[in-house]
């Protein structure tokens, strides 16, 4: 349920960027959600769609997500796979019975935005590093 | 359809785009939680300015946070000055339970939100300052909203995050809800007096929690019988002492 708070924060960030660069619209926002970020991606998208419509600047914004899958690792041999193996199943790598553990990052990052605005006033034509 | 740009607004209604528009792509690389995290840093510095340790308690509803605090306050109220920020979705019931023990408590009622965030905690810290009359305190407990999922994402500016899991909840929870265990420094297995009545494996819970976070300090305890509580109080006093020494060193 905290996905809505995160979506609200994202829209606020987008509006701020649009103001800073004198843009009229945010065309696209690219967000990375790490596998251990604790975010339900569908809920986040739902929240974003609900919140973005509150401003004409973000109403049409396309949300592009980079969500790498969680990878689970066997603590005994280091075998990795995309399925969480329960405790009572043998590891395909070493044959030892035991649970796999998730590995990966917990990034929640606004990577890129595409802004649209007046040819003369829109700033940031060069690629600019964020704060 | 608009004849200028192809948007869905009919021609003649008014084109929302300027006549000469362009797009730019910016590399931002800013965390979504940047605003929260900045406020969290301010909270941390605010507490450090007074030599206080901030501790964020996270567990499911009924995990034993309030009972642990009651036990802690009763045991240490003569040694430590304790303040509490009490997060709840509705009601001030827990705040009243703790006030009955004579410590300053600021209720943080979220009115629906499933977690506390750093700005709300800052308001609470300011109100707690008023209750202490500017004299400061040794430790501020932030009792988060009962939820093992969402609070794990929000830094409140705490120095230590303590996750609680009670015996009736089952020993599989660190594997199922890893983030709370991944981001905490201390893991308290609570209500251990109920171990004889539940199919709960201390070995499993420890192995799973350490699998998620090998640096986790794990303490099983029962706030009702007092078993294991001394180790918790010892840890608490040691981090308060550490903070005091750091505070004194900074002042010099």
Coordinates of C-alpha atoms in Angstrom, one line a residue:
Chain A
X1 CA 0.0 0.0 0.0
X2 CA 3.0 2.3 0.4
X3 CA 3.2 2.2 -3.4
X4 CA 0.7 5.1 -3.6
X5 CA 3.1 7.2 -1.4
X6 CA 5.9 6.3 -3.7
X7 CA 3.9 7.2 -6.8
X8 CA 2.9 10.6 -5.2
X9 CA 6.6 11.2 -4.6
X10 CA 7.4 10.4 -8.2
X11 CA 4.8 12.8 -9.6
X12 CA 6.0 15.5 -7.3
X13 CA 9.6 14.9 -8.5
X14 CA 8.4 15.0 -12.2
X15 CA 6.5 18.3 -11.6
X16 CA 9.6 19.8 -10.0
X17 CA 11.8 18.8 -12.9
X18 CA 9.3 20.2 -15.4
X19 CA 9.3 23.5 -13.6
X20 CA 13.1 23.6 -13.3
X21 CA 13.4 23.1 -17.0
X22 CA 10.4 25.2 -18.1
X23 CA 8.7 22.1 -19.7
X24 CA 5.0 21.9 -20.5
X25 CA 4.7 18.2 -20.3
X26 CA 6.5 15.2 -19.0
X27 CA 6.5 12.7 -21.9
X28 CA 8.2 9.7 -20.3
X29 CA 9.7 8.7 -17.0
X30 CA 12.0 5.8 -16.6
X31 CA 12.1 4.2 -13.2
X32 CA 14.2 1.3 -11.9
X33 CA 12.7 -0.9 -9.2
X34 CA 15.2 -3.3 -7.7
X35 CA 14.0 -6.8 -6.9
X36 CA 14.4 -6.2 -3.1
X37 CA 12.8 -2.7 -3.1
X38 CA 9.7 -4.2 -1.5
X39 CA 7.4 -2.6 -4.2
X40 CA 4.5 -4.3 -5.9
X41 CA 5.0 -3.1 -9.4
X42 CA 1.3 -3.3 -10.4
X43 CA 0.3 -1.3 -7.4
X44 CA 2.9 1.3 -8.1
X45 CA 1.7 1.7 -11.7
X46 CA -1.9 1.8 -10.5
X47 CA -1.0 4.5 -8.0
X48 CA 1.0 6.5 -10.6
X49 CA -1.9 6.5 -13.1
X50 CA -4.2 7.7 -10.3
X51 CA -1.9 10.5 -9.2
X52 CA -0.5 11.7 -12.6
X53 CA -3.9 12.8 -13.8
X54 CA -4.0 15.5 -11.2
X55 CA -1.7 17.7 -13.3
X56 CA -1.9 18.5 -17.0
X57 CA 1.9 18.3 -17.0
X58 CA 2.0 14.6 -16.0
X59 CA -1.5 13.5 -17.3
X60 CA 0.0 11.8 -20.4
X61 CA 3.3 10.7 -18.9
X62 CA 4.3 7.2 -19.9
X63 CA 5.9 5.2 -17.1
X64 CA 8.7 3.0 -18.3
X65 CA 9.9 0.5 -15.7
X66 CA 13.2 -1.4 -15.4
X67 CA 12.4 -4.2 -13.0
X68 CA 15.0 -7.0 -13.0
X69 CA 13.7 -10.2 -11.5
X70 CA 14.8 -11.4 -8.0
X71 CA 17.5 -14.0 -8.1
X72 CA 17.7 -16.6 -5.4
X73 CA 21.0 -18.1 -4.3
X74 CA 21.9 -21.3 -2.5
X75 CA 23.9 -20.4 0.6
X76 CA 25.9 -23.7 0.3
X77 CA 27.2 -23.7 -3.3
X78 CA 26.2 -20.3 -4.7
X79 CA 23.8 -21.8 -7.3
X80 CA 21.4 -19.0 -8.5
X81 CA 18.0 -19.2 -10.1
X82 CA 14.9 -17.1 -10.4
X83 CA 12.7 -19.4 -8.3
X84 CA 12.6 -19.3 -4.5
X85 CA 13.3 -22.9 -3.5
X86 CA 11.5 -24.1 -0.4
X87 CA 13.5 -25.6 2.5
X88 CA 12.6 -29.2 1.7
X89 CA 13.9 -29.3 -1.9
X90 CA 17.4 -30.3 -3.0
X91 CA 19.6 -27.6 -4.6
X92 CA 20.1 -28.4 -8.3
X93 CA 23.7 -27.2 -7.8
X94 CA 25.0 -29.1 -4.9
X95 CA 22.2 -31.5 -4.0
X96 CA 22.0 -30.2 -0.4
X97 CA 18.5 -29.7 1.0
X98 CA 17.8 -26.2 2.1
X99 CA 16.3 -22.8 1.3
X100 CA 17.6 -20.3 -1.2
X101 CA 17.8 -16.7 -0.4
X102 CA 17.0 -13.6 -2.5
X103 CA 19.9 -11.5 -3.7
X104 CA 19.8 -8.2 -5.6
X105 CA 19.4 -4.5 -5.0
X106 CA 16.7 -2.4 -3.4
X107 CA 17.0 0.5 -5.9
X108 CA 14.0 2.8 -6.4
X109 CA 15.4 5.3 -8.8
X110 CA 14.1 7.8 -11.3
X111 CA 16.6 7.3 -14.0
X112 CA 15.5 9.4 -16.9
X113 CA 12.8 11.8 -17.9
X114 CA 11.7 13.1 -21.3
X115 CA 10.4 16.6 -21.2
X116 CA 8.5 18.5 -23.8
X117 CA 8.1 22.3 -24.0
X118 CA 8.6 25.5 -26.0
X119 CA 11.6 25.4 -28.3
X120 CA 13.0 28.6 -26.9
X121 CA 12.4 28.3 -23.2
X122 CA 12.8 24.5 -22.5
X123 CA 16.2 24.0 -20.9
X124 CA 18.4 21.0 -20.5
X125 CA 19.0 20.2 -24.1
X126 CA 22.2 18.6 -23.0
X127 CA 22.3 15.4 -21.0
X128 CA 22.5 16.5 -17.5
X129 CA 23.4 14.6 -14.4
X130 CA 20.9 14.8 -11.5
X131 CA 21.5 15.8 -8.0
Chain B
X1 CA -7.9 14.5 -34.2
X2 CA -5.8 17.6 -33.9
X3 CA -4.3 18.5 -37.3
X4 CA -1.1 19.9 -35.9
X5 CA 0.4 17.2 -33.7
X6 CA -2.0 14.3 -33.9
X7 CA -3.1 14.4 -30.3
X8 CA -6.7 13.3 -29.4
X9 CA -8.0 16.9 -28.9
X10 CA -10.2 17.8 -31.8
X11 CA -8.9 20.6 -34.1
X12 CA -10.2 24.0 -33.2
X13 CA -10.7 23.2 -29.5
X14 CA -7.2 24.4 -28.7
X15 CA -3.9 22.8 -29.1
X16 CA -2.2 22.2 -25.7
X17 CA 1.3 22.3 -27.3
X18 CA 3.2 25.4 -28.1
X19 CA 3.7 25.9 -31.8
X20 CA 7.4 25.3 -31.7
X21 CA 7.9 22.6 -29.2
X22 CA 10.8 20.2 -28.6
X23 CA 11.6 17.4 -26.3
X24 CA 14.7 16.8 -24.2
X25 CA 15.8 13.7 -22.4
X26 CA 17.4 14.2 -19.0
X27 CA 19.4 11.7 -17.0
X28 CA 18.2 12.2 -13.5
X29 CA 19.2 9.2 -11.4
X30 CA 17.5 10.4 -8.3
X31 CA 16.0 8.1 -5.7
X32 CA 12.2 8.1 -5.5
X33 CA 12.6 8.4 -1.8
X34 CA 15.1 11.3 -2.0
X35 CA 12.8 13.8 -0.2
X36 CA 12.0 11.3 2.6
X37 CA 15.7 10.4 2.9
X38 CA 16.8 14.0 3.2
X39 CA 14.3 14.5 6.0
X40 CA 15.5 11.3 7.6
X41 CA 19.0 12.7 7.7
X42 CA 17.7 15.9 9.3
X43 CA 15.9 13.7 11.9
X44 CA 19.1 11.8 12.6
X45 CA 21.1 15.0 13.1
X46 CA 18.3 16.5 15.2
X47 CA 18.5 13.5 17.6
X48 CA 22.3 13.5 17.6
X49 CA 22.2 17.2 18.5
X50 CA 20.6 16.2 21.8
X51 CA 22.7 13.0 22.3
X52 CA 19.7 10.8 21.8
X53 CA 19.5 7.4 20.1
X54 CA 16.6 6.9 17.7
X55 CA 15.2 3.4 17.4
X56 CA 12.6 2.3 14.9
X57 CA 10.5 -0.7 15.9
X58 CA 8.9 -2.7 13.1
X59 CA 6.6 -5.7 13.4
X60 CA 3.2 -6.9 12.3
X61 CA 0.2 -5.8 14.3
X62 CA 0.3 -7.7 17.6
X63 CA 4.0 -8.5 17.2
X64 CA 4.7 -7.2 20.8
X65 CA 6.1 -3.7 20.2
X66 CA 4.0 -1.9 22.8
X67 CA 4.5 -4.7 25.4
X68 CA 8.2 -4.6 24.9
X69 CA 8.2 -0.9 25.3
X70 CA 6.2 -1.2 28.5
X71 CA 8.7 -3.7 29.9
X72 CA 11.6 -1.6 28.8
X73 CA 10.3 1.6 30.3
X74 CA 9.4 -0.1 33.6
X75 CA 12.9 -1.6 33.8
X76 CA 14.9 1.4 32.8
X77 CA 12.9 4.5 33.7
X78 CA 15.3 5.3 36.5
X79 CA 18.4 5.0 34.4
X80 CA 17.4 6.4 31.1
X81 CA 15.2 9.3 29.8
X82 CA 12.9 7.6 27.3
X83 CA 10.6 9.3 24.8
X84 CA 8.2 7.5 22.4
X85 CA 6.7 8.4 19.1
X86 CA 3.7 6.1 18.7
X87 CA 2.6 5.4 15.2
X88 CA -0.9 4.1 14.6
X89 CA -3.4 4.2 11.8
X90 CA -6.2 5.1 14.2
X91 CA -6.7 5.7 18.0
X92 CA -4.2 6.7 20.7
X93 CA -4.7 3.5 22.6
X94 CA -1.0 2.5 22.5
X95 CA 0.1 6.0 23.3
X96 CA -2.2 6.0 26.4
X97 CA -0.8 2.6 27.5
X98 CA 2.7 4.0 27.4
X99 CA 1.8 7.3 29.0
X100 CA 0.5 5.4 32.0
X101 CA 4.2 4.5 32.6
X102 CA 5.0 8.1 33.0
X103 CA 7.1 8.7 29.8
X104 CA 6.4 11.5 27.2
X105 CA 4.6 10.0 24.3
X106 CA 3.7 11.7 21.0
X107 CA 1.0 9.9 19.0
X108 CA 1.6 9.9 15.3
X109 CA -1.8 8.9 13.9
X110 CA -1.4 8.3 10.2
X111 CA -5.2 8.3 9.4
X112 CA -4.8 5.4 7.0
X113 CA -1.2 5.3 5.8
X114 CA 0.4 2.0 6.4
X115 CA 3.8 3.3 7.5
X116 CA 5.5 6.3 9.1
X117 CA 7.6 8.6 7.0
X118 CA 10.4 10.9 7.9
X119 CA 8.4 14.2 7.7
X120 CA 5.8 12.9 10.2
X121 CA 8.5 11.7 12.5
X122 CA 10.2 15.1 12.4
X123 CA 6.9 16.7 13.6
X124 CA 6.8 14.1 16.4
X125 CA 10.4 14.8 17.4
X126 CA 9.6 18.5 17.7
X127 CA 6.6 17.9 19.8
X128 CA 8.6 15.5 22.0
X129 CA 11.2 18.3 22.5
X130 CA 8.4 20.4 23.9
X131 CA 7.3 17.6 26.3
X132 CA 10.9 17.3 27.5
X133 CA 11.1 21.1 27.9
X134 CA 14.2 21.3 25.8
X135 CA 16.2 19.0 28.2
X136 CA 16.5 16.2 25.6
X137 CA 16.4 12.5 26.3
X138 CA 18.6 9.4 26.0
X139 CA 16.5 7.3 23.7
X140 CA 13.5 7.9 21.4
X141 CA 11.6 4.8 20.4
X142 CA 9.6 5.2 17.2
X143 CA 6.9 2.5 17.3
X144 CA 6.0 2.1 13.6
X145 CA 2.5 1.2 12.3
X146 CA 1.9 -2.5 12.7
X147 CA 3.0 -3.8 9.3
X148 CA 6.0 -6.1 8.4
X149 CA 6.1 -4.8 4.8
X150 CA 5.7 -1.1 4.0
X151 CA 7.6 0.5 7.0
X152 CA 10.8 -1.3 5.8
X153 CA 11.0 1.0 2.8
X154 CA 11.1 4.3 4.8
X155 CA 14.1 5.6 6.6
X156 CA 12.9 7.6 9.5
X157 CA 16.3 8.8 10.5
X158 CA 16.7 6.0 13.1
X159 CA 20.1 4.9 14.3
X160 CA 18.9 1.4 14.8
X161 CA 16.1 -0.5 13.2
X162 CA 14.7 -3.3 15.3
X163 CA 12.4 -5.9 13.8
X164 CA 10.1 -8.0 16.0
X165 CA 8.5 -11.3 15.1
X166 CA 6.3 -13.1 17.6
X167 CA 6.2 -16.8 18.1
X168 CA 2.5 -17.2 17.0
X169 CA 3.3 -15.6 13.6
X170 CA 5.5 -18.6 12.5
X171 CA 9.2 -19.0 11.9
X172 CA 8.9 -18.8 8.1
X173 CA 8.4 -15.0 8.1
X174 CA 12.1 -13.8 7.6
X175 CA 12.1 -15.8 4.4
X176 CA 8.7 -14.6 3.3
X177 CA 9.1 -10.9 4.3
X178 CA 12.9 -10.5 3.8
X179 CA 13.1 -6.7 3.5
X180 CA 12.2 -5.9 7.1
X181 CA 15.0 -8.3 8.2
X182 CA 17.4 -7.1 5.5
X183 CA 17.2 -3.5 6.6
X184 CA 17.3 -4.1 10.4
X185 CA 20.2 -4.4 12.8
X186 CA 18.4 -6.2 15.6
X187 CA 15.9 -9.0 15.4
X188 CA 13.8 -9.8 18.5
X189 CA 11.9 -13.1 18.5
X190 CA 9.1 -12.1 20.9
X191 CA 6.5 -14.1 23.0
X192 CA 9.0 -17.0 23.5
X193 CA 6.8 -18.1 26.5
X194 CA 4.4 -19.4 23.9
X195 CA 7.0 -21.7 22.2
X196 CA 5.6 -24.9 23.8
X197 CA 2.2 -24.1 22.2
X198 CA 3.3 -23.4 18.6
X199 CA 5.1 -25.2 15.9
X200 CA 7.8 -22.5 15.8
X201 CA 11.5 -23.4 15.2
X202 CA 14.0 -21.0 16.7
X203 CA 16.7 -22.6 14.7
X204 CA 14.8 -22.1 11.4
X205 CA 14.0 -18.5 12.2
X206 CA 17.6 -17.7 13.0
X207 CA 19.0 -19.5 10.0
X208 CA 16.5 -17.8 7.6
X209 CA 17.0 -14.3 9.1
X210 CA 20.8 -14.7 8.9
X211 CA 20.5 -16.0 5.4
X212 CA 18.8 -12.7 4.5
X213 CA 21.1 -10.5 6.6
X214 CA 24.2 -12.1 8.1
X215 CA 24.9 -9.1 10.3
X216 CA 21.6 -9.3 12.2
X217 CA 21.8 -9.4 16.0
X218 CA 19.1 -11.9 17.1
X219 CA 17.6 -12.0 20.6
X220 CA 14.7 -14.3 21.6
X221 CA 12.7 -12.9 24.6
X222 CA 9.4 -12.8 26.4
X223 CA 8.3 -9.4 27.7
X224 CA 5.7 -11.1 29.7
X225 CA 7.9 -13.5 31.7
X226 CA 11.0 -11.4 31.4
X227 CA 13.1 -14.3 29.8
X228 CA 15.8 -12.8 27.6
X229 CA 14.8 -9.2 28.4
X230 CA 18.1 -8.6 30.2
X231 CA 20.0 -9.1 27.0
X232 CA 17.8 -6.6 25.2
X233 CA 18.2 -4.0 28.0
X234 CA 21.9 -4.6 28.0
X235 CA 22.1 -3.9 24.2
X236 CA 19.9 -0.8 24.6
X237 CA 22.1 0.6 27.4
X238 CA 25.2 -0.1 25.5
X239 CA 24.0 1.8 22.4
X240 CA 22.8 4.7 24.5
X241 CA 26.2 4.8 26.3
X242 CA 28.0 4.7 22.9
X243 CA 25.9 7.6 21.6
X244 CA 26.6 9.6 24.8
X245 CA 30.3 9.1 24.4
X246 CA 30.1 10.2 20.7
X247 CA 28.1 13.2 21.7
X248 CA 30.6 14.2 24.4
X249 CA 33.5 13.7 21.9
X250 CA 31.8 15.9 19.4
X251 CA 31.2 18.7 21.9
X252 CA 34.9 18.9 22.8

